[in-house]
Amino acid sequence: MSNPTHPPAVGVLDQGPEPTFPPGFLWGAATAAYQIEGAAAEGGRAPSIWDTFSHTEGRVVGGHTGDVACDHYHRMPDDVRLMAELGLKSYRFSVSWPRVQPGGSGVANQEGLDFYRRLVDELLANGIEPWLTLYHWDLPQPLEDLGGWPVRDTAARFADYASLVADAVGDRVKYWTTLNEPWCSAFLGYGSGAHAPGRSNGADAVRAGHHLMLGHGLAVQALRAALPQAQLGVTVNLYPVTPASDAPADVDAARRIDGLANRFFLDPMLRGSYPEDLVADLAEVTDFGHVRDGDLEIISTPLDLVGINYYSRHVVAAPVPGEEPEKYWRAPSCWPGSEDVRFVTRGVPVTDMDWEIDAPGLVETLRRVHEEYTDLPLYVTENGSAFVDTVQDGQVDDVDRLAYFDAHLRASHEAIAAGVPLRGYFAWSLMDNFEWAWGYTKRFGMVWIDYDTQVRIPKSSARWYAEVIRRNGLAAQ
Ligand code: IFM
């Protein structure tokens, strides 16, 4: 394997002796249903909001859809064999709600559930611990037609769906996470509209965020009753938010964005309350009249673990009067009530998503959750990077991605050394896949997918990660 010849990514930590991880550290890789399965109209599956969105002109780059994706639905046994070859200890996948309950309520689709029964059996037969996420953004379209996540009833529907999946595979799946990245579902789905269902209304985004968390709490209660042995949690995407300067206005901008990005979800789920400053910041957007007595008790139902997805840091500054805030995926409308905050780029190396590479931010994030919120075991349930890959002589030498993983695993180790009960790490992603509004133009995988032939090629990062897992510690690059 070649050494990267370029300068190390920003934030690569002390390169000293290769760190080893605690015994039993859960090494995994993650994917999500709509991003890899394909078979969108097979086996009784009905459309989700992402089918509708991706089939709407102008929503996804290149008009790409998840209709075929990585064809994982048909190639699942081979994909599990590949995971076993890489030595994965765990595989984090999501269940497609519209595959197992096409109407979003009512009867289950046994053919859909059978797919996940087979997947779980295949994983266990290969010694791989299944890690099941119930909701990775694919709301059944019939529920969106009734109002989607801004409507309270969707939370109850989610808990029913959770019970139905528990009945099907609860005897064999130990690790369960309810939601993946509720910030994205709420604020990209209903705030900026960059994600399905593509609506743009600040109050709806806030309501959606609340009902997602209510659904999470109700689902945890249902799962706890049905599966007393299970390990239950939720996955949030967190960012350190840093002011661009010490100026009080910049510090206040950071407080506001931290409120919307992080504390909006951490406080209700882990403390049972919304932060007062966030409620005040949102006063012109919503009066929080959608929050009913008892909701926060449900939302803060005790968990067994917390999953953290980490990619980058936000550096923010106060608005400059008369200047448009920067626009791209962090479109101002993602940040109701704080649309005028500026997101500052520092000129440090970025990934192909233009996300700044900042491994120390992972240490900060893990320490913050542990020191300010909870003693629960933490897991990095996603971490990874998109880069432009090329196939040469049948190989993909993805040195930048490998360096990104290396830096963030060093950061994970540093967090453990600082006392964080970090119990596992899931690389995002096992394979290249449908990157939402970016379609197939961004590659996050450790395994290359040729979308014409569906040939899979493990990249250099995959082989390196396999060695990391084998050693339970970092391997030379
Ligand atoms: O691909 C996504 C994933 O679905 C959720 N977390 C971030 C990844 C990269 O954007």
Short mmCIF file of C-alpha atoms and ligand atoms in Angstrom, two decimals:
data_model
loop_
_atom_site.label_atom_id
_atom_site.label_comp_id
_atom_site.label_asym_id
_atom_site.label_seq_id
_atom_site.Cartn_x
_atom_site.Cartn_y
_atom_site.Cartn_z
CA MET A 1 0.00 0.00 0.00
CA SER A 2 1.43 3.37 -0.92
CA ASN A 3 2.14 6.18 1.48
CA PRO A 4 0.27 9.43 0.94
CA THR A 5 2.71 11.86 -0.61
CA HIS A 6 0.59 14.91 0.07
CA PRO A 7 0.61 16.89 3.30
CA PRO A 8 -1.44 15.35 6.09
CA ALA A 9 -5.03 16.47 6.47
CA VAL A 10 -5.54 19.34 8.85
CA GLY A 11 -6.05 18.07 12.31
CA VAL A 12 -4.04 14.89 11.98
CA LEU A 13 -3.11 14.33 15.56
CA ASP A 14 0.11 13.17 17.10
CA GLN A 15 1.48 10.56 14.73
CA GLY A 16 3.32 8.83 17.61
CA PRO A 17 3.22 5.14 18.47
CA GLU A 18 0.34 3.34 16.77
CA PRO A 19 -2.55 3.38 19.25
CA THR A 20 -4.43 0.24 20.13
CA PHE A 21 -8.08 0.18 21.18
CA PRO A 22 -9.77 -1.42 24.18
CA PRO A 23 -10.58 -5.13 23.89
CA GLY A 24 -13.98 -5.70 22.30
CA PHE A 25 -14.00 -2.34 20.52
CA LEU A 26 -16.76 -2.67 17.91
CA TRP A 27 -15.30 -2.07 14.46
CA GLY A 28 -17.89 -1.58 11.78
CA ALA A 29 -19.04 0.07 8.62
CA ALA A 30 -22.38 1.69 7.88
CA THR A 31 -24.82 2.10 5.01
CA ALA A 32 -28.47 3.12 4.63
CA ALA A 33 -31.34 1.44 2.81
CA TYR A 34 -32.21 4.02 0.16
CA GLN A 35 -28.55 4.67 -0.55
CA ILE A 36 -27.66 1.08 -1.46
CA GLU A 37 -30.62 -1.28 -1.83
CA GLY A 38 -32.17 -0.37 -5.18
CA ALA A 39 -35.11 -2.66 -6.02
CA ALA A 40 -37.27 0.35 -5.39
CA ALA A 41 -40.40 -1.20 -6.85
CA GLU A 42 -39.77 -4.82 -5.94
CA GLY A 43 -40.87 -7.13 -3.18
CA GLY A 44 -43.89 -5.05 -2.30
CA ARG A 45 -41.91 -1.88 -1.56
CA ALA A 46 -43.80 1.38 -2.12
CA PRO A 47 -42.40 4.90 -2.61
CA SER A 48 -40.81 6.90 0.15
CA ILE A 49 -40.30 10.65 0.16
CA TRP A 50 -36.87 10.03 -1.39
CA ASP A 51 -38.38 8.19 -4.38
CA THR A 52 -40.73 11.09 -4.98
CA PHE A 53 -38.02 13.70 -4.43
CA SER A 54 -35.38 12.04 -6.60
CA HIS A 55 -37.90 11.57 -9.40
CA THR A 56 -38.74 15.28 -9.30
CA GLU A 57 -36.77 17.23 -11.87
CA GLY A 58 -34.05 19.45 -10.49
CA ARG A 59 -33.91 17.94 -7.01
CA VAL A 60 -30.93 15.57 -7.34
CA VAL A 61 -27.77 16.19 -9.33
CA GLY A 62 -27.96 14.50 -12.73
CA GLY A 63 -31.52 13.34 -12.07
CA HIS A 64 -30.06 10.36 -10.19
CA THR A 65 -32.40 8.17 -8.15
CA GLY A 66 -32.07 5.23 -5.76
CA ASP A 67 -34.00 2.94 -8.11
CA VAL A 68 -31.01 0.63 -8.58
CA ALA A 69 -28.28 2.16 -6.38
CA CYS A 70 -25.78 -0.61 -5.47
CA ASP A 71 -28.36 -3.32 -6.17
CA HIS A 72 -27.66 -4.53 -2.65
CA TYR A 73 -31.19 -5.99 -2.41
CA HIS A 74 -30.16 -8.64 -4.94
CA ARG A 75 -26.47 -8.88 -4.04
CA MET A 76 -26.79 -8.94 -0.27
CA PRO A 77 -25.15 -12.35 0.38
CA ASP A 78 -22.10 -11.36 -1.69
CA ASP A 79 -21.92 -8.01 0.07
CA VAL A 80 -21.98 -9.73 3.46
CA ARG A 81 -19.19 -12.04 2.28
CA LEU A 82 -17.18 -8.95 1.40
CA MET A 83 -17.80 -7.52 4.88
CA ALA A 84 -16.57 -10.79 6.36
CA GLU A 85 -13.44 -10.66 4.19
CA LEU A 86 -12.74 -7.19 5.55
CA GLY A 87 -13.13 -8.57 9.06
CA LEU A 88 -15.97 -6.23 10.08
CA LYS A 89 -17.18 -6.97 13.60
CA SER A 90 -20.44 -5.12 13.03
CA TYR A 91 -22.51 -3.79 10.16
CA ARG A 92 -24.82 -0.82 10.61
CA PHE A 93 -27.69 -0.85 8.12
CA SER A 94 -31.08 0.79 8.03
CA VAL A 95 -34.46 -0.78 7.46
CA SER A 96 -36.50 0.75 4.70
CA TRP A 97 -39.84 1.68 6.29
CA PRO A 98 -41.67 1.65 2.90
CA ARG A 99 -40.30 -1.83 2.20
CA VAL A 100 -41.64 -3.33 5.41
CA GLN A 101 -44.77 -1.21 5.87
CA PRO A 102 -45.51 0.31 2.47
CA GLY A 103 -48.49 2.35 3.61
CA GLY A 104 -46.66 3.80 6.62
CA SER A 105 -49.33 2.27 8.87
CA GLY A 106 -51.25 -0.96 9.07
CA VAL A 107 -50.11 -4.34 7.91
CA ALA A 108 -46.52 -5.35 7.39
CA ASN A 109 -45.14 -6.49 4.05
CA GLN A 110 -43.73 -9.92 4.92
CA GLU A 111 -41.60 -10.01 1.77
CA GLY A 112 -39.91 -6.81 2.90
CA LEU A 113 -39.35 -8.12 6.41
CA ASP A 114 -37.98 -11.34 4.94
CA PHE A 115 -35.19 -9.39 3.27
CA TYR A 116 -34.04 -8.08 6.66
CA ARG A 117 -34.49 -11.51 8.28
CA ARG A 118 -32.17 -12.93 5.60
CA LEU A 119 -29.69 -10.06 6.02
CA VAL A 120 -29.54 -10.53 9.79
CA ASP A 121 -29.13 -14.30 9.42
CA GLU A 122 -26.39 -13.85 6.85
CA LEU A 123 -24.54 -11.39 9.10
CA LEU A 124 -24.76 -13.65 12.12
CA ALA A 125 -23.64 -16.66 10.08
CA ASN A 126 -20.55 -14.63 9.16
CA GLY A 127 -19.85 -13.56 12.74
CA ILE A 128 -20.91 -9.95 12.12
CA GLU A 129 -23.03 -8.16 14.72
CA PRO A 130 -26.07 -6.53 13.09
CA TRP A 131 -26.64 -2.89 14.08
CA LEU A 132 -30.11 -1.81 12.98
CA THR A 133 -31.22 1.77 12.33
CA LEU A 134 -34.96 2.17 12.01
CA TYR A 135 -35.09 5.51 10.21
CA HIS A 136 -32.51 6.78 7.78
CA TRP A 137 -34.74 9.36 6.06
CA ASP A 138 -37.09 7.25 3.93
CA LEU A 139 -40.53 8.20 5.23
CA PRO A 140 -43.32 6.31 3.42
CA GLN A 141 -44.87 8.74 0.95
CA PRO A 142 -48.43 8.15 2.28
CA LEU A 143 -47.33 9.63 5.63
CA GLU A 144 -45.86 12.68 3.93
CA ASP A 145 -49.16 13.04 2.06
CA LEU A 146 -50.81 13.30 5.48
CA GLY A 147 -48.38 16.07 6.51
CA GLY A 148 -45.13 14.22 7.25
CA TRP A 149 -42.99 14.86 10.32
CA PRO A 150 -44.49 18.29 11.11
CA VAL A 151 -47.66 16.32 11.98
CA ARG A 152 -47.79 14.74 15.43
CA ASP A 153 -49.37 11.47 14.33
CA THR A 154 -46.25 10.54 12.35
CA ALA A 155 -44.49 9.94 15.69
CA ALA A 156 -47.07 7.34 16.69
CA ARG A 157 -46.82 5.69 13.27
CA PHE A 158 -43.05 5.44 13.75
CA ALA A 159 -43.46 3.63 17.07
CA ASP A 160 -45.86 1.13 15.46
CA TYR A 161 -43.36 0.51 12.68
CA ALA A 162 -40.62 -0.01 15.29
CA SER A 163 -42.73 -2.72 16.96
CA LEU A 164 -43.29 -4.47 13.71
CA VAL A 165 -39.53 -4.63 12.99
CA ALA A 166 -38.90 -5.77 16.58
CA ASP A 167 -41.33 -8.66 16.07
CA ALA A 168 -39.50 -9.70 12.92
CA VAL A 169 -35.84 -9.58 13.96
CA GLY A 170 -35.79 -8.65 17.64
CA ASP A 171 -34.66 -12.10 18.67
CA ARG A 172 -31.45 -11.71 16.65
CA VAL A 173 -30.56 -8.00 16.70
CA LYS A 174 -28.94 -6.63 19.85
CA TYR A 175 -28.13 -3.04 18.79
CA TRP A 176 -30.93 -0.69 17.73
CA THR A 177 -30.83 2.99 16.86
CA THR A 178 -34.09 4.75 16.21
CA LEU A 179 -33.27 7.81 14.07
CA ASN A 180 -30.28 8.68 11.97
CA GLU A 181 -29.41 12.39 12.06
CA PRO A 182 -32.78 13.94 12.90
CA TRP A 183 -31.26 17.37 12.17
CA CYS A 184 -31.09 16.45 8.49
CA SER A 185 -34.62 15.04 8.40
CA ALA A 186 -36.02 18.17 10.03
CA PHE A 187 -33.89 21.06 8.82
CA LEU A 188 -32.81 19.88 5.37
CA GLY A 189 -36.14 18.13 4.70
CA TYR A 190 -38.51 20.85 5.91
CA GLY A 191 -36.26 23.91 6.38
CA SER A 192 -34.01 24.37 3.35
CA GLY A 193 -35.76 21.75 1.23
CA ALA A 194 -32.40 20.43 0.02
CA HIS A 195 -33.52 16.97 1.08
CA ALA A 196 -36.82 15.12 0.74
CA PRO A 197 -39.59 16.02 1.00
CA GLY A 198 -38.15 19.35 -0.16
CA ARG A 199 -40.32 21.69 1.86
CA SER A 200 -39.10 25.03 3.12
CA ASN A 201 -40.74 26.42 6.22
CA GLY A 202 -38.90 27.17 9.45
CA ALA A 203 -41.82 26.42 11.76
CA ASP A 204 -42.42 23.09 10.05
CA ALA A 205 -38.75 22.22 10.43
CA VAL A 206 -38.93 22.85 14.18
CA ARG A 207 -42.15 20.85 14.49
CA ALA A 208 -40.60 18.04 12.44
CA GLY A 209 -37.59 17.98 14.78
CA HIS A 210 -39.89 17.69 17.79
CA HIS A 211 -42.03 14.93 16.30
CA LEU A 212 -38.97 12.99 15.17
CA MET A 213 -37.76 13.02 18.77
CA LEU A 214 -41.23 12.13 20.03
CA GLY A 215 -41.27 9.20 17.62
CA HIS A 216 -37.84 8.22 18.90
CA GLY A 217 -39.03 8.24 22.52
CA LEU A 218 -42.18 6.27 21.73
CA ALA A 219 -40.17 3.77 19.71
CA VAL A 220 -37.66 3.32 22.54
CA GLN A 221 -40.55 2.59 24.91
CA ALA A 222 -42.04 0.06 22.49
CA LEU A 223 -38.69 -1.61 21.84
CA ARG A 224 -37.83 -1.70 25.54
CA ALA A 225 -41.11 -3.47 26.30
CA ALA A 226 -40.67 -5.96 23.48
CA LEU A 227 -36.90 -6.51 23.74
CA PRO A 228 -35.67 -6.09 27.30
CA GLN A 229 -32.18 -7.36 26.38
CA ALA A 230 -31.64 -4.98 23.47
CA GLN A 231 -29.20 -2.06 23.48
CA LEU A 232 -31.20 0.99 22.41
CA GLY A 233 -30.00 4.36 21.22
CA VAL A 234 -30.22 7.13 18.69
CA THR A 235 -27.74 8.63 16.23
CA VAL A 236 -27.22 12.38 16.05
CA ASN A 237 -24.92 14.30 13.72
CA LEU A 238 -22.92 16.78 15.78
CA TYR A 239 -20.56 19.61 14.95
CA PRO A 240 -18.30 21.68 17.13
CA VAL A 241 -19.38 25.25 16.40
CA THR A 242 -16.57 27.77 16.67
CA PRO A 243 -16.86 31.54 16.46
CA ALA A 244 -14.68 33.07 13.73
CA SER A 245 -13.31 35.55 16.29
CA ASP A 246 -13.63 36.51 19.96
CA ALA A 247 -15.96 39.36 19.03
CA PRO A 248 -19.14 39.03 21.12
CA ALA A 249 -21.30 39.03 17.99
CA ASP A 250 -19.39 36.07 16.52
CA VAL A 251 -19.52 34.24 19.85
CA ASP A 252 -23.27 34.78 19.87
CA ALA A 253 -23.58 33.49 16.30
CA ALA A 254 -21.79 30.31 17.42
CA ARG A 255 -24.15 29.95 20.37
CA ARG A 256 -27.16 30.21 18.06
CA ILE A 257 -25.93 27.67 15.51
CA ASP A 258 -24.80 25.30 18.26
CA GLY A 259 -28.34 25.55 19.61
CA LEU A 260 -29.92 24.58 16.30
CA ALA A 261 -27.36 22.01 15.19
CA ASN A 262 -26.55 20.21 18.45
CA ARG A 263 -28.49 21.24 21.53
CA PHE A 264 -31.90 21.14 19.77
CA PHE A 265 -31.56 17.35 19.88
CA LEU A 266 -29.12 16.61 22.71
CA ASP A 267 -31.00 18.57 25.38
CA PRO A 268 -34.48 17.09 24.91
CA MET A 269 -33.26 13.52 24.44
CA LEU A 270 -30.58 13.48 27.15
CA ARG A 271 -31.84 16.16 29.58
CA GLY A 272 -35.57 16.27 28.98
CA SER A 273 -35.79 19.97 28.10
CA TYR A 274 -35.26 22.41 25.26
CA PRO A 275 -32.48 24.96 25.86
CA GLU A 276 -34.00 28.28 26.95
CA ASP A 277 -31.79 30.33 24.65
CA LEU A 278 -32.82 28.22 21.65
CA VAL A 279 -36.51 28.72 22.43
CA ALA A 280 -35.86 32.47 22.68
CA ASP A 281 -33.89 32.50 19.41
CA LEU A 282 -36.79 30.76 17.67
CA ALA A 283 -39.47 33.06 19.11
CA GLU A 284 -40.25 34.63 15.75
CA VAL A 285 -40.41 31.24 14.06
CA THR A 286 -42.57 29.27 16.48
CA ASP A 287 -44.12 29.52 19.94
CA PHE A 288 -43.42 25.79 20.55
CA GLY A 289 -47.19 25.31 20.87
CA HIS A 290 -46.71 21.87 19.31
CA VAL A 291 -44.97 20.64 22.49
CA ARG A 292 -47.52 18.95 24.74
CA ASP A 293 -47.32 18.09 28.41
CA GLY A 294 -45.42 14.86 28.84
CA ASP A 295 -43.65 14.99 25.48
CA LEU A 296 -40.25 15.74 26.95
CA GLU A 297 -40.54 12.83 29.41
CA ILE A 298 -41.20 10.54 26.45
CA ILE A 299 -38.41 12.07 24.39
CA SER A 300 -35.94 11.58 27.24
CA THR A 301 -36.83 7.93 27.85
CA PRO A 302 -33.58 6.35 29.10
CA LEU A 303 -31.23 4.90 26.50
CA ASP A 304 -28.38 2.40 26.55
CA LEU A 305 -26.05 4.20 24.15
CA VAL A 306 -25.64 7.29 22.01
CA GLY A 307 -24.47 7.19 18.39
CA ILE A 308 -22.56 10.18 17.04
CA ASN A 309 -21.96 10.94 13.38
CA TYR A 310 -19.05 13.28 12.88
CA TYR A 311 -17.78 14.84 9.67
CA SER A 312 -16.61 18.42 10.21
CA ARG A 313 -16.80 21.66 12.18
CA HIS A 314 -18.88 24.79 11.66
CA VAL A 315 -17.00 28.10 11.95
CA VAL A 316 -19.48 30.95 12.06
CA ALA A 317 -19.58 34.72 12.26
CA ALA A 318 -22.11 37.42 12.87
CA PRO A 319 -23.96 38.83 9.90
CA VAL A 320 -22.49 41.76 8.02
CA PRO A 321 -25.33 44.22 7.37
CA GLY A 322 -26.38 44.14 3.75
CA GLU A 323 -24.31 41.07 2.88
CA GLU A 324 -25.96 37.83 1.79
CA PRO A 325 -25.03 34.90 4.02
CA GLU A 326 -23.02 32.21 2.25
CA LYS A 327 -25.11 29.73 0.36
CA TYR A 328 -24.64 26.09 -0.44
CA TRP A 329 -25.87 23.04 1.43
CA ARG A 330 -25.88 25.03 4.63
CA ALA A 331 -28.41 27.28 2.94
CA PRO A 332 -29.60 29.95 5.33
CA SER A 333 -33.05 28.36 5.46
CA CYS A 334 -31.52 25.37 7.32
CA TRP A 335 -31.17 27.67 10.30
CA PRO A 336 -34.60 29.10 11.13
CA GLY A 337 -34.32 32.34 13.05
CA SER A 338 -30.56 32.51 12.41
CA GLU A 339 -30.60 32.71 8.62
CA ASP A 340 -28.22 35.65 8.63
CA VAL A 341 -25.34 33.90 10.40
CA ARG A 342 -22.33 33.51 8.08
CA PHE A 343 -20.52 30.19 7.69
CA VAL A 344 -16.85 30.93 7.33
CA THR A 345 -14.36 28.82 5.43
CA ARG A 346 -10.85 28.77 6.83
CA GLY A 347 -8.97 27.70 3.73
CA VAL A 348 -7.91 24.39 5.27
CA PRO A 349 -8.08 21.12 3.28
CA VAL A 350 -11.58 19.97 2.45
CA THR A 351 -13.16 16.78 1.17
CA ASP A 352 -15.02 16.50 -2.12
CA MET A 353 -18.11 17.73 -0.23
CA ASP A 354 -16.17 20.92 0.58
CA TRP A 355 -16.33 19.93 4.24
CA GLU A 356 -13.28 21.01 6.19
CA ILE A 357 -11.19 18.15 7.55
CA ASP A 358 -10.94 18.62 11.29
CA ALA A 359 -10.08 15.52 13.30
CA PRO A 360 -9.62 17.34 16.64
CA GLY A 361 -13.28 18.31 16.30
CA LEU A 362 -14.15 14.66 16.85
CA VAL A 363 -12.29 14.64 20.18
CA GLU A 364 -14.12 17.82 21.18
CA THR A 365 -17.47 16.39 20.17
CA LEU A 366 -17.05 13.10 21.99
CA ARG A 367 -15.74 14.81 25.11
CA ARG A 368 -18.56 17.31 25.09
CA VAL A 369 -21.28 14.66 24.91
CA HIS A 370 -19.63 12.66 27.67
CA GLU A 371 -18.69 15.57 29.92
CA GLU A 372 -21.82 17.69 29.48
CA TYR A 373 -24.56 15.17 28.78
CA THR A 374 -24.16 11.52 29.63
CA ASP A 375 -22.12 8.63 31.01
CA LEU A 376 -23.69 6.29 28.47
CA PRO A 377 -21.46 4.32 26.11
CA LEU A 378 -20.83 6.31 22.93
CA TYR A 379 -20.30 4.99 19.42
CA VAL A 380 -19.10 6.84 16.35
CA THR A 381 -21.89 5.55 14.12
CA GLU A 382 -20.58 7.39 11.03
CA ASN A 383 -17.35 9.07 10.05
CA GLY A 384 -15.85 9.29 6.61
CA SER A 385 -15.11 11.40 3.58
CA ALA A 386 -15.91 11.80 -0.09
CA PHE A 387 -12.99 12.13 -2.46
CA VAL A 388 -12.67 11.76 -6.21
CA ASP A 389 -11.47 8.21 -6.82
CA THR A 390 -10.03 6.69 -9.94
CA VAL A 391 -9.59 3.08 -10.95
CA GLN A 392 -6.11 2.29 -12.22
CA ASP A 393 -5.13 -1.25 -13.16
CA GLY A 394 -8.21 -2.47 -11.34
CA GLN A 395 -7.21 -0.74 -8.07
CA VAL A 396 -8.44 2.35 -6.28
CA ASP A 397 -5.69 3.92 -4.18
CA ASP A 398 -7.72 6.34 -2.07
CA VAL A 399 -4.91 7.81 0.00
CA ASP A 400 -6.87 10.88 1.07
CA ARG A 401 -9.75 8.85 2.46
CA LEU A 402 -7.30 6.55 4.22
CA ALA A 403 -5.56 9.56 5.81
CA TYR A 404 -8.97 10.92 6.88
CA PHE A 405 -9.84 7.64 8.62
CA ASP A 406 -6.40 7.47 10.21
CA ALA A 407 -6.68 10.99 11.62
CA HIS A 408 -10.18 10.37 12.99
CA LEU A 409 -9.25 7.04 14.52
CA ARG A 410 -6.36 8.76 16.29
CA ALA A 411 -8.91 11.30 17.49
CA SER A 412 -11.17 8.49 18.70
CA HIS A 413 -8.27 7.00 20.58
CA GLU A 414 -7.42 10.36 22.12
CA ALA A 415 -11.02 10.68 23.32
CA ILE A 416 -10.85 7.25 24.94
CA ALA A 417 -7.60 8.23 26.65
CA ALA A 418 -9.39 11.33 27.96
CA GLY A 419 -12.01 9.12 29.60
CA VAL A 420 -14.76 8.97 26.97
CA PRO A 421 -16.54 5.59 27.02
CA LEU A 422 -16.27 5.19 23.26
CA ARG A 423 -17.14 1.59 22.44
CA GLY A 424 -17.07 1.40 18.67
CA TYR A 425 -16.52 3.11 15.34
CA PHE A 426 -18.40 2.71 12.06
CA ALA A 427 -16.78 3.91 8.87
CA TRP A 428 -19.06 5.73 6.46
CA SER A 429 -19.45 4.06 4.18
CA LEU A 430 -18.94 0.41 3.40
CA MET A 431 -19.43 1.16 -0.28
CA ASP A 432 -19.98 4.09 -2.62
CA ASN A 433 -23.66 4.90 -2.79
CA PHE A 434 -26.45 7.36 -3.53
CA GLU A 435 -25.32 10.51 -1.76
CA TRP A 436 -28.76 12.10 -1.47
CA ALA A 437 -29.05 15.42 -3.34
CA TRP A 438 -25.61 14.73 -4.85
CA GLY A 439 -26.72 11.45 -6.40
CA TYR A 440 -23.81 9.22 -7.39
CA THR A 441 -21.40 12.11 -7.91
CA LYS A 442 -19.85 11.83 -4.44
CA ARG A 443 -18.06 8.68 -3.33
CA PHE A 444 -17.76 7.93 0.40
CA GLY A 445 -17.15 4.19 0.13
CA MET A 446 -14.27 1.99 1.21
CA VAL A 447 -15.48 -0.22 -1.63
CA TRP A 448 -15.69 1.20 -5.15
CA ILE A 449 -18.93 0.58 -7.01
CA ASP A 450 -19.03 0.55 -10.78
CA TYR A 451 -22.63 1.62 -11.26
CA ASP A 452 -22.76 0.21 -14.81
CA THR A 453 -21.62 -3.29 -13.95
CA GLN A 454 -22.12 -3.37 -10.16
CA VAL A 455 -18.55 -4.62 -9.82
CA ARG A 456 -17.17 -3.97 -6.33
CA ILE A 457 -13.49 -3.12 -5.77
CA PRO A 458 -12.20 -2.74 -2.20
CA LYS A 459 -10.15 0.46 -2.17
CA SER A 460 -6.83 0.89 -0.34
CA SER A 461 -8.76 2.33 2.63
CA ALA A 462 -10.77 -0.91 2.91
CA ARG A 463 -7.65 -3.06 3.01
CA TRP A 464 -6.04 -0.72 5.53
CA TYR A 465 -9.21 -0.74 7.68
CA ALA A 466 -9.23 -4.54 7.59
CA GLU A 467 -5.70 -4.47 9.02
CA VAL A 468 -6.76 -1.94 11.69
CA ILE A 469 -9.56 -4.29 12.72
CA ARG A 470 -7.24 -7.30 12.73
CA ARG A 471 -4.78 -5.48 15.01
CA ASN A 472 -7.46 -3.70 17.03
CA GLY A 473 -5.25 -0.68 16.47
CA LEU A 474 -3.88 1.59 13.82
CA ALA A 475 -1.89 0.13 11.01
CA ALA A 476 0.88 1.81 9.01
CA GLN A 477 -0.52 3.60 5.95
O1 IFM B 1 -24.44 9.77 3.20
C1 IFM B 1 -24.71 10.44 4.39
C2 IFM B 1 -25.48 9.56 5.34
O2 IFM B 1 -26.64 9.08 4.77
C3 IFM B 1 -25.83 10.33 6.58
N1 IFM B 1 -24.67 10.95 7.15
C4 IFM B 1 -23.81 11.71 6.29
C5 IFM B 1 -23.45 10.89 5.07
C6 IFM B 1 -22.55 11.72 4.15
O3 IFM B 1 -23.21 12.85 3.72
#
